[in-house]
């Protein structure tokens, strides 16, 4: 790491700091008992930059992706982690220093980086078509080997997907189709959007583009049985602004929030735009059709968390606090304003569901949150100490809170069986143990969070704070992960 001190130094301290080692651990120490039915792999990804940033406006979102894999079978857990060796990672590794400005800002990038692929593959993991991908929304999916995490490169799926692609695609549980989208597919900061469908064999079957009300970082979207919804919030993109030394990505409070609603199979020119006062959503929990309305559960804030206004000034921490919110769209009339209603008073993020109910009415939702009401601290933007389950039938919330100082990651739900009732299964998450400066894998009974984890797999090192993950069932191969514990550590210079 070089000596430059970024504007956000907390992104290089504590458990935000990069991990510079790649490990293979054949068997983690287990406390408690892993459920015998739990067999598969959890993949998580997050930023772990090779080198300190070139510019003072570094943001954690732009760090190099590192994947952490936990393989669970026969009551044991093995672990490995690898940097995603993107073209950016390779170019900078060869140069021995950072070459790309934050978010690829050309004003602060080295000439060696001009026109080169700056993808980080640091945001989400996807298992689809028996293939594993690391995702971030400015580039194509990056494929990895599911067992070794060997990098296979960005994929264009038969030359059909040649632009950026969302980090939050949605799989239809009945057809197996993957729905995806992209913002600014026609070039940096363009006000266009792309929507596509990929079948269960990774064949792209549908692609269409349309123009949004303005250029926005649209991080997530919604899919129901009959509709696709595209949120456009005032988290705006402007290359002209960036070249003036202002933020490339910034909150423009003078704009309204829009949501485009389109029927499955409909033409782009049939999009119906709904709007509301300015608000923001990074993550969607779920959405479904309810007669002549569409209902969505989202994590809504009044301004975009962790990002400045158009002049580079920090936002109001209270307004940045996301909470569970219901959005309702009435498709029967002519009113274009959608309704918003907060459902929970705790600051929360990283919503997940039993994904067998994607696009269908779900009773349960899971998320991270603060165990007590508090203002949002931007230096602690992902430091949630609790896991919650919300019952939308009863409006009741149950919760497990970690010891003081510990932090829990986004949870991933795993059903007990393919035909189990909704929510019957396990919630899996990674915890940062502040006092011990290392991490654990936690396994909960999803219907009894208050009881605490049924099993804990202890890591000897830390997993840096990250974003999202996915579960792949039954990946274990006999003999693939040997008995006993062995550790190989490779430090990448």
mmCIF file of N, CA, C and O in Angstrom, residues 281-351:
data_model
loop_
_atom_site.group_PDB
_atom_site.id
_atom_site.type_symbol
_atom_site.label_atom_id
_atom_site.label_comp_id
_atom_site.label_asym_id
_atom_site.label_seq_id
_atom_site.Cartn_x
_atom_site.Cartn_y
_atom_site.Cartn_z
ATOM 1 N N UNK A 281 -33.489 3.844 -2.848
ATOM 2 C CA UNK A 281 -33.434 2.437 -2.464
ATOM 3 C C UNK A 281 -32.220 1.801 -3.120
ATOM 4 O O UNK A 281 -32.039 1.900 -4.334
ATOM 5 N N UNK A 282 -31.353 1.225 -2.300
ATOM 6 C CA UNK A 282 -30.269 0.420 -2.841
ATOM 7 C C UNK A 282 -30.736 -1.022 -3.066
ATOM 8 O O UNK A 282 -30.372 -1.651 -4.055
ATOM 9 N N UNK A 283 -31.554 -1.545 -2.118
ATOM 10 C CA UNK A 283 -31.861 -2.970 -2.171
ATOM 11 C C UNK A 283 -33.351 -3.248 -2.028
ATOM 12 O O UNK A 283 -34.036 -2.660 -1.182
ATOM 13 N N UNK A 284 -33.799 -4.164 -2.859
ATOM 14 C CA UNK A 284 -35.183 -4.630 -2.877
ATOM 15 C C UNK A 284 -35.255 -5.975 -2.164
ATOM 16 O O UNK A 284 -34.400 -6.844 -2.372
ATOM 17 N N UNK A 285 -36.270 -6.149 -1.323
ATOM 18 C CA UNK A 285 -36.489 -7.445 -0.704
ATOM 19 C C UNK A 285 -37.275 -8.366 -1.635
ATOM 20 O O UNK A 285 -36.848 -9.483 -1.923
ATOM 21 N N UNK A 286 -38.426 -7.876 -2.141
ATOM 22 C CA UNK A 286 -39.258 -8.690 -3.027
ATOM 23 C C UNK A 286 -40.389 -7.817 -3.562
ATOM 24 O O UNK A 286 -40.625 -6.704 -3.079
ATOM 25 N N UNK A 287 -41.095 -8.314 -4.569
ATOM 26 C CA UNK A 287 -42.271 -7.638 -5.121
ATOM 27 C C UNK A 287 -43.196 -8.683 -5.708
ATOM 28 O O UNK A 287 -42.748 -9.771 -6.091
ATOM 29 N N UNK A 288 -44.491 -8.352 -5.770
ATOM 30 C CA UNK A 288 -45.447 -9.294 -6.339
ATOM 31 C C UNK A 288 -46.683 -8.540 -6.836
ATOM 32 O O UNK A 288 -46.939 -7.394 -6.479
ATOM 33 N N UNK A 289 -47.445 -9.213 -7.698
ATOM 34 C CA UNK A 289 -48.712 -8.678 -8.197
ATOM 35 C C UNK A 289 -49.821 -9.013 -7.201
ATOM 36 O O UNK A 289 -49.929 -10.138 -6.727
ATOM 37 N N UNK A 290 -50.638 -8.001 -6.889
ATOM 38 C CA UNK A 290 -51.750 -8.189 -5.973
ATOM 39 C C UNK A 290 -53.002 -7.594 -6.628
ATOM 40 O O UNK A 290 -53.388 -6.462 -6.382
ATOM 41 N N UNK A 291 -53.608 -8.374 -7.505
ATOM 42 C CA UNK A 291 -54.760 -7.871 -8.248
ATOM 43 C C UNK A 291 -54.327 -6.809 -9.239
ATOM 44 O O UNK A 291 -53.483 -7.046 -10.098
ATOM 45 N N UNK A 292 -54.889 -5.619 -9.101
ATOM 46 C CA UNK A 292 -54.541 -4.520 -10.013
ATOM 47 C C UNK A 292 -53.425 -3.655 -9.435
ATOM 48 O O UNK A 292 -53.169 -2.549 -9.935
ATOM 49 N N UNK A 293 -52.767 -4.103 -8.403
ATOM 50 C CA UNK A 293 -51.652 -3.361 -7.823
ATOM 51 C C UNK A 293 -50.394 -4.227 -7.848
ATOM 52 O O UNK A 293 -50.450 -5.452 -7.981
ATOM 53 N N UNK A 294 -49.262 -3.564 -7.727
ATOM 54 C CA UNK A 294 -47.983 -4.222 -7.488
ATOM 55 C C UNK A 294 -47.480 -3.743 -6.134
ATOM 56 O O UNK A 294 -47.498 -2.539 -5.843
ATOM 57 N N UNK A 295 -47.064 -4.675 -5.296
ATOM 58 C CA UNK A 295 -46.553 -4.362 -3.967
ATOM 59 C C UNK A 295 -45.076 -4.750 -3.923
ATOM 60 O O UNK A 295 -44.688 -5.807 -4.420
ATOM 61 N N UNK A 296 -44.262 -3.884 -3.336
ATOM 62 C CA UNK A 296 -42.835 -4.165 -3.202
ATOM 63 C C UNK A 296 -42.384 -3.836 -1.788
ATOM 64 O O UNK A 296 -42.855 -2.860 -1.183
ATOM 65 N N UNK A 297 -41.465 -4.638 -1.267
ATOM 66 C CA UNK A 297 -40.792 -4.340 -0.007
ATOM 67 C C UNK A 297 -39.356 -3.952 -0.340
ATOM 68 O O UNK A 297 -38.638 -4.690 -1.020
ATOM 69 N N UNK A 298 -38.944 -2.777 0.139
ATOM 70 C CA UNK A 298 -37.622 -2.254 -0.178
ATOM 71 C C UNK A 298 -36.998 -1.678 1.089
ATOM 72 O O UNK A 298 -37.690 -1.422 2.080
ATOM 73 N N UNK A 299 -35.688 -1.455 1.049
ATOM 74 C CA UNK A 299 -35.002 -0.731 2.112
ATOM 75 C C UNK A 299 -34.833 0.714 1.639
ATOM 76 O O UNK A 299 -33.955 1.025 0.847
ATOM 77 N N UNK A 300 -35.720 1.579 2.122
ATOM 78 C CA UNK A 300 -35.786 2.954 1.631
ATOM 79 C C UNK A 300 -35.107 3.928 2.590
ATOM 80 O O UNK A 300 -35.240 3.827 3.807
ATOM 81 N N UNK A 301 -34.379 4.884 2.003
ATOM 82 C CA UNK A 301 -33.862 6.029 2.748
ATOM 83 C C UNK A 301 -34.325 7.295 2.034
ATOM 84 O O UNK A 301 -34.770 7.245 0.890
ATOM 85 N N UNK A 302 -34.201 8.436 2.684
ATOM 86 C CA UNK A 302 -34.642 9.691 2.076
ATOM 87 C C UNK A 302 -33.588 10.266 1.135
ATOM 88 O O UNK A 302 -33.907 11.017 0.212
ATOM 89 N N UNK A 303 -32.314 9.962 1.378
ATOM 90 C CA UNK A 303 -31.233 10.286 0.455
ATOM 91 C C UNK A 303 -30.331 9.064 0.346
ATOM 92 O O UNK A 303 -30.441 8.121 1.143
ATOM 93 N N UNK A 304 -29.419 9.077 -0.625
ATOM 94 C CA UNK A 304 -28.568 7.904 -0.855
ATOM 95 C C UNK A 304 -27.514 7.756 0.240
ATOM 96 O O UNK A 304 -26.734 8.688 0.479
ATOM 97 N N UNK A 305 -27.472 6.624 0.907
ATOM 98 C CA UNK A 305 -26.491 6.424 1.984
ATOM 99 C C UNK A 305 -25.052 6.496 1.487
ATOM 100 O O UNK A 305 -24.695 5.934 0.452
ATOM 101 N N UNK A 306 -24.220 7.208 2.251
ATOM 102 C CA UNK A 306 -22.792 7.175 2.035
ATOM 103 C C UNK A 306 -22.274 7.955 0.854
ATOM 104 O O UNK A 306 -21.085 7.864 0.544
ATOM 105 N N UNK A 307 -23.118 8.735 0.183
ATOM 106 C CA UNK A 307 -22.679 9.442 -1.014
ATOM 107 C C UNK A 307 -23.006 10.934 -0.907
ATOM 108 O O UNK A 307 -23.996 11.317 -0.270
ATOM 109 N N UNK A 308 -22.187 11.793 -1.544
ATOM 110 C CA UNK A 308 -22.325 13.235 -1.358
ATOM 111 C C UNK A 308 -23.388 13.844 -2.250
ATOM 112 O O UNK A 308 -23.951 13.188 -3.135
ATOM 113 N N UNK A 309 -23.641 15.142 -2.042
ATOM 114 C CA UNK A 309 -24.504 15.865 -2.957
ATOM 115 C C UNK A 309 -23.682 16.316 -4.165
ATOM 116 O O UNK A 309 -22.496 16.008 -4.289
ATOM 117 N N UNK A 310 -24.303 17.059 -5.070
ATOM 118 C CA UNK A 310 -23.658 17.399 -6.332
ATOM 119 C C UNK A 310 -22.448 18.319 -6.164
ATOM 120 O O UNK A 310 -21.620 18.432 -7.070
ATOM 121 N N UNK A 311 -22.336 18.972 -5.006
ATOM 122 C CA UNK A 311 -21.170 19.816 -4.737
ATOM 123 C C UNK A 311 -20.102 19.087 -3.936
ATOM 124 O O UNK A 311 -19.071 19.667 -3.591
ATOM 125 N N UNK A 312 -20.368 17.824 -3.611
ATOM 126 C CA UNK A 312 -19.400 17.049 -2.853
ATOM 127 C C UNK A 312 -19.571 17.110 -1.356
ATOM 128 O O UNK A 312 -18.757 16.557 -0.606
ATOM 129 N N UNK A 313 -20.652 17.728 -0.889
ATOM 130 C CA UNK A 313 -20.893 17.836 0.551
ATOM 131 C C UNK A 313 -21.540 16.548 1.073
ATOM 132 O O UNK A 313 -22.386 15.957 0.391
ATOM 133 N N UNK A 314 -21.183 16.103 2.267
ATOM 134 C CA UNK A 314 -21.791 14.887 2.827
ATOM 135 C C UNK A 314 -23.260 15.077 3.138
ATOM 136 O O UNK A 314 -23.730 16.207 3.370
ATOM 137 N N UNK A 315 -23.995 13.986 3.138
ATOM 138 C CA UNK A 315 -25.421 14.042 3.387
ATOM 139 C C UNK A 315 -25.770 13.991 4.862
ATOM 140 O O UNK A 315 -24.908 13.802 5.722
ATOM 141 N N UNK A 316 -27.046 14.141 5.143
ATOM 142 C CA UNK A 316 -27.584 14.092 6.504
ATOM 143 C C UNK A 316 -27.665 12.633 6.951
ATOM 144 O O UNK A 316 -28.346 11.825 6.313
ATOM 145 N N UNK A 317 -26.980 12.244 8.027
ATOM 146 C CA UNK A 317 -27.005 10.842 8.465
ATOM 147 C C UNK A 317 -28.408 10.307 8.722
ATOM 148 O O UNK A 317 -28.697 9.150 8.408
ATOM 149 N N UNK A 318 -29.287 11.140 9.278
ATOM 150 C CA UNK A 318 -30.648 10.667 9.535
ATOM 151 C C UNK A 318 -31.381 10.369 8.233
ATOM 152 O O UNK A 318 -32.105 9.369 8.122
ATOM 153 N N UNK A 319 -31.205 11.223 7.230
ATOM 154 C CA UNK A 319 -31.880 11.014 5.952
ATOM 155 C C UNK A 319 -31.305 9.828 5.188
ATOM 156 O O UNK A 319 -31.966 9.257 4.321
ATOM 157 N N UNK A 320 -30.067 9.453 5.496
ATOM 158 C CA UNK A 320 -29.424 8.319 4.823
ATOM 159 C C UNK A 320 -29.828 6.972 5.414
ATOM 160 O O UNK A 320 -29.504 5.928 4.846
ATOM 161 N N UNK A 321 -30.497 6.974 6.532
ATOM 162 C CA UNK A 321 -30.835 5.727 7.224
ATOM 163 C C UNK A 321 -31.929 4.973 6.475
ATOM 164 O O UNK A 321 -33.040 5.485 6.314
ATOM 165 N N UNK A 322 -31.624 3.770 6.019
ATOM 166 C CA UNK A 322 -32.606 2.947 5.312
ATOM 167 C C UNK A 322 -33.427 2.139 6.307
ATOM 168 O O UNK A 322 -32.918 1.666 7.325
ATOM 169 N N UNK A 323 -34.719 1.985 5.990
ATOM 170 C CA UNK A 323 -35.623 1.173 6.805
ATOM 171 C C UNK A 323 -36.558 0.407 5.887
ATOM 172 O O UNK A 323 -36.792 0.797 4.742
ATOM 173 N N UNK A 324 -37.104 -0.665 6.403
ATOM 174 C CA UNK A 324 -38.023 -1.494 5.637
ATOM 175 C C UNK A 324 -39.270 -0.684 5.288
ATOM 176 O O UNK A 324 -39.913 -0.087 6.150
ATOM 177 N N UNK A 325 -39.619 -0.686 3.995
ATOM 178 C CA UNK A 325 -40.702 0.171 3.494
ATOM 179 C C UNK A 325 -41.514 -0.591 2.448
ATOM 180 O O UNK A 325 -40.968 -1.430 1.719
ATOM 181 N N UNK A 326 -42.816 -0.302 2.389
ATOM 182 C CA UNK A 326 -43.687 -0.897 1.377
ATOM 183 C C UNK A 326 -44.020 0.152 0.321
ATOM 184 O O UNK A 326 -44.447 1.255 0.639
ATOM 185 N N UNK A 327 -43.804 -0.214 -0.936
ATOM 186 C CA UNK A 327 -44.212 0.610 -2.067
ATOM 187 C C UNK A 327 -45.406 -0.059 -2.735
ATOM 188 O O UNK A 327 -45.403 -1.278 -2.956
ATOM 189 N N UNK A 328 -46.417 0.748 -3.087
ATOM 190 C CA UNK A 328 -47.622 0.213 -3.727
ATOM 191 C C UNK A 328 -47.916 1.002 -5.002
ATOM 192 O O UNK A 328 -47.971 2.237 -4.980
ATOM 193 N N UNK A 329 -48.123 0.284 -6.095
ATOM 194 C CA UNK A 329 -48.389 0.875 -7.397
ATOM 195 C C UNK A 329 -49.789 0.457 -7.848
ATOM 196 O O UNK A 329 -50.062 -0.740 -8.010
ATOM 197 N N UNK A 330 -50.669 1.425 -8.043
ATOM 198 C CA UNK A 330 -52.032 1.155 -8.504
ATOM 199 C C UNK A 330 -52.053 1.230 -10.029
ATOM 200 O O UNK A 330 -51.899 2.312 -10.613
ATOM 201 N N UNK A 331 -52.215 0.083 -10.670
ATOM 202 C CA UNK A 331 -52.182 0.019 -12.126
ATOM 203 C C UNK A 331 -53.552 0.242 -12.759
ATOM 204 O O UNK A 331 -53.665 0.272 -13.986
ATOM 205 N N UNK A 332 -54.581 0.404 -11.942
ATOM 206 C CA UNK A 332 -55.944 0.443 -12.486
ATOM 207 C C UNK A 332 -56.379 1.822 -12.944
ATOM 208 O O UNK A 332 -57.270 1.948 -13.783
ATOM 209 N N UNK A 333 -55.758 2.874 -12.385
ATOM 210 C CA UNK A 333 -56.214 4.229 -12.714
ATOM 211 C C UNK A 333 -55.176 5.018 -13.478
ATOM 212 O O UNK A 333 -54.281 4.466 -14.130
ATOM 213 N N UNK A 334 -55.279 6.343 -13.362
ATOM 214 C CA UNK A 334 -54.375 7.232 -14.081
ATOM 215 C C UNK A 334 -53.377 7.919 -13.157
ATOM 216 O O UNK A 334 -52.483 8.626 -13.631
ATOM 217 N N UNK A 335 -53.524 7.715 -11.844
ATOM 218 C CA UNK A 335 -52.609 8.344 -10.899
ATOM 219 C C UNK A 335 -51.223 7.733 -11.062
ATOM 220 O O UNK A 335 -51.061 6.507 -11.056
ATOM 221 N N UNK A 336 -50.189 8.568 -11.192
ATOM 222 C CA UNK A 336 -48.834 8.065 -11.397
ATOM 223 C C UNK A 336 -47.968 8.157 -10.151
ATOM 224 O O UNK A 336 -46.781 7.835 -10.196
ATOM 225 N N UNK A 337 -48.533 8.610 -9.028
ATOM 226 C CA UNK A 337 -47.757 8.704 -7.788
ATOM 227 C C UNK A 337 -47.905 7.399 -7.014
ATOM 228 O O UNK A 337 -49.014 6.954 -6.740
ATOM 229 N N UNK A 338 -46.779 6.760 -6.666
ATOM 230 C CA UNK A 338 -46.884 5.523 -5.900
ATOM 231 C C UNK A 338 -46.800 5.816 -4.401
ATOM 232 O O UNK A 338 -46.233 6.821 -3.969
ATOM 233 N N UNK A 339 -47.409 4.920 -3.615
ATOM 234 C CA UNK A 339 -47.497 5.103 -2.167
ATOM 235 C C UNK A 339 -46.308 4.460 -1.476
ATOM 236 O O UNK A 339 -45.838 3.389 -1.876
ATOM 237 N N UNK A 340 -45.839 5.115 -0.391
ATOM 238 C CA UNK A 340 -44.705 4.616 0.390
ATOM 239 C C UNK A 340 -45.073 4.591 1.861
ATOM 240 O O UNK A 340 -45.642 5.552 2.372
ATOM 241 N N UNK A 341 -44.747 3.496 2.535
ATOM 242 C CA UNK A 341 -45.096 3.360 3.955
ATOM 243 C C UNK A 341 -44.008 2.567 4.672
ATOM 244 O O UNK A 341 -43.749 1.407 4.353
ATOM 245 N N UNK A 342 -43.357 3.212 5.657
ATOM 246 C CA UNK A 342 -42.351 2.502 6.451
ATOM 247 C C UNK A 342 -43.028 1.463 7.335
ATOM 248 O O UNK A 342 -44.086 1.705 7.926
ATOM 249 N N UNK A 343 -42.389 0.289 7.456
ATOM 250 C CA UNK A 343 -42.934 -0.813 8.240
ATOM 251 C C UNK A 343 -42.133 -1.097 9.499
ATOM 252 O O UNK A 343 -42.611 -1.797 10.392
ATOM 253 N N UNK A 344 -40.900 -0.612 9.564
ATOM 254 C CA UNK A 344 -40.033 -0.906 10.704
ATOM 255 C C UNK A 344 -39.294 0.371 11.071
ATOM 256 O O UNK A 344 -39.005 1.203 10.191
ATOM 257 N N UNK A 345 -38.979 0.542 12.362
ATOM 258 C CA UNK A 345 -38.331 1.767 12.804
ATOM 259 C C UNK A 345 -36.827 1.616 12.965
ATOM 260 O O UNK A 345 -36.140 2.596 13.285
ATOM 261 N N UNK A 346 -36.289 0.421 12.742
ATOM 262 C CA UNK A 346 -34.856 0.214 12.918
ATOM 263 C C UNK A 346 -34.101 0.466 11.616
ATOM 264 O O UNK A 346 -34.557 0.095 10.532
ATOM 265 N N UNK A 347 -32.929 1.082 11.734
ATOM 266 C CA UNK A 347 -32.048 1.254 10.575
ATOM 267 C C UNK A 347 -31.594 -0.127 10.118
ATOM 268 O O UNK A 347 -31.099 -0.931 10.918
ATOM 269 N N UNK A 348 -31.769 -0.407 8.826
ATOM 270 C CA UNK A 348 -31.576 -1.779 8.350
ATOM 271 C C UNK A 348 -31.100 -1.781 6.899
ATOM 272 O O UNK A 348 -31.197 -0.784 6.180
ATOM 273 N N UNK A 349 -30.595 -2.936 6.471
ATOM 274 C CA UNK A 349 -30.156 -3.116 5.089
ATOM 275 C C UNK A 349 -30.030 -4.614 4.773
ATOM 276 O O UNK A 349 -30.326 -5.450 5.608
ATOM 277 N N UNK A 350 -29.584 -4.893 3.550
ATOM 278 C CA UNK A 350 -29.300 -6.243 3.057
ATOM 279 C C UNK A 350 -30.486 -7.197 3.237
ATOM 280 O O UNK A 350 -30.389 -8.223 3.911
ATOM 281 N N UNK A 351 -31.629 -6.885 2.621
ATOM 282 C CA UNK A 351 -32.807 -7.748 2.760
ATOM 283 C C UNK A 351 -32.694 -9.004 1.912
ATOM 284 O O UNK A 351 -32.180 -8.980 0.791
#
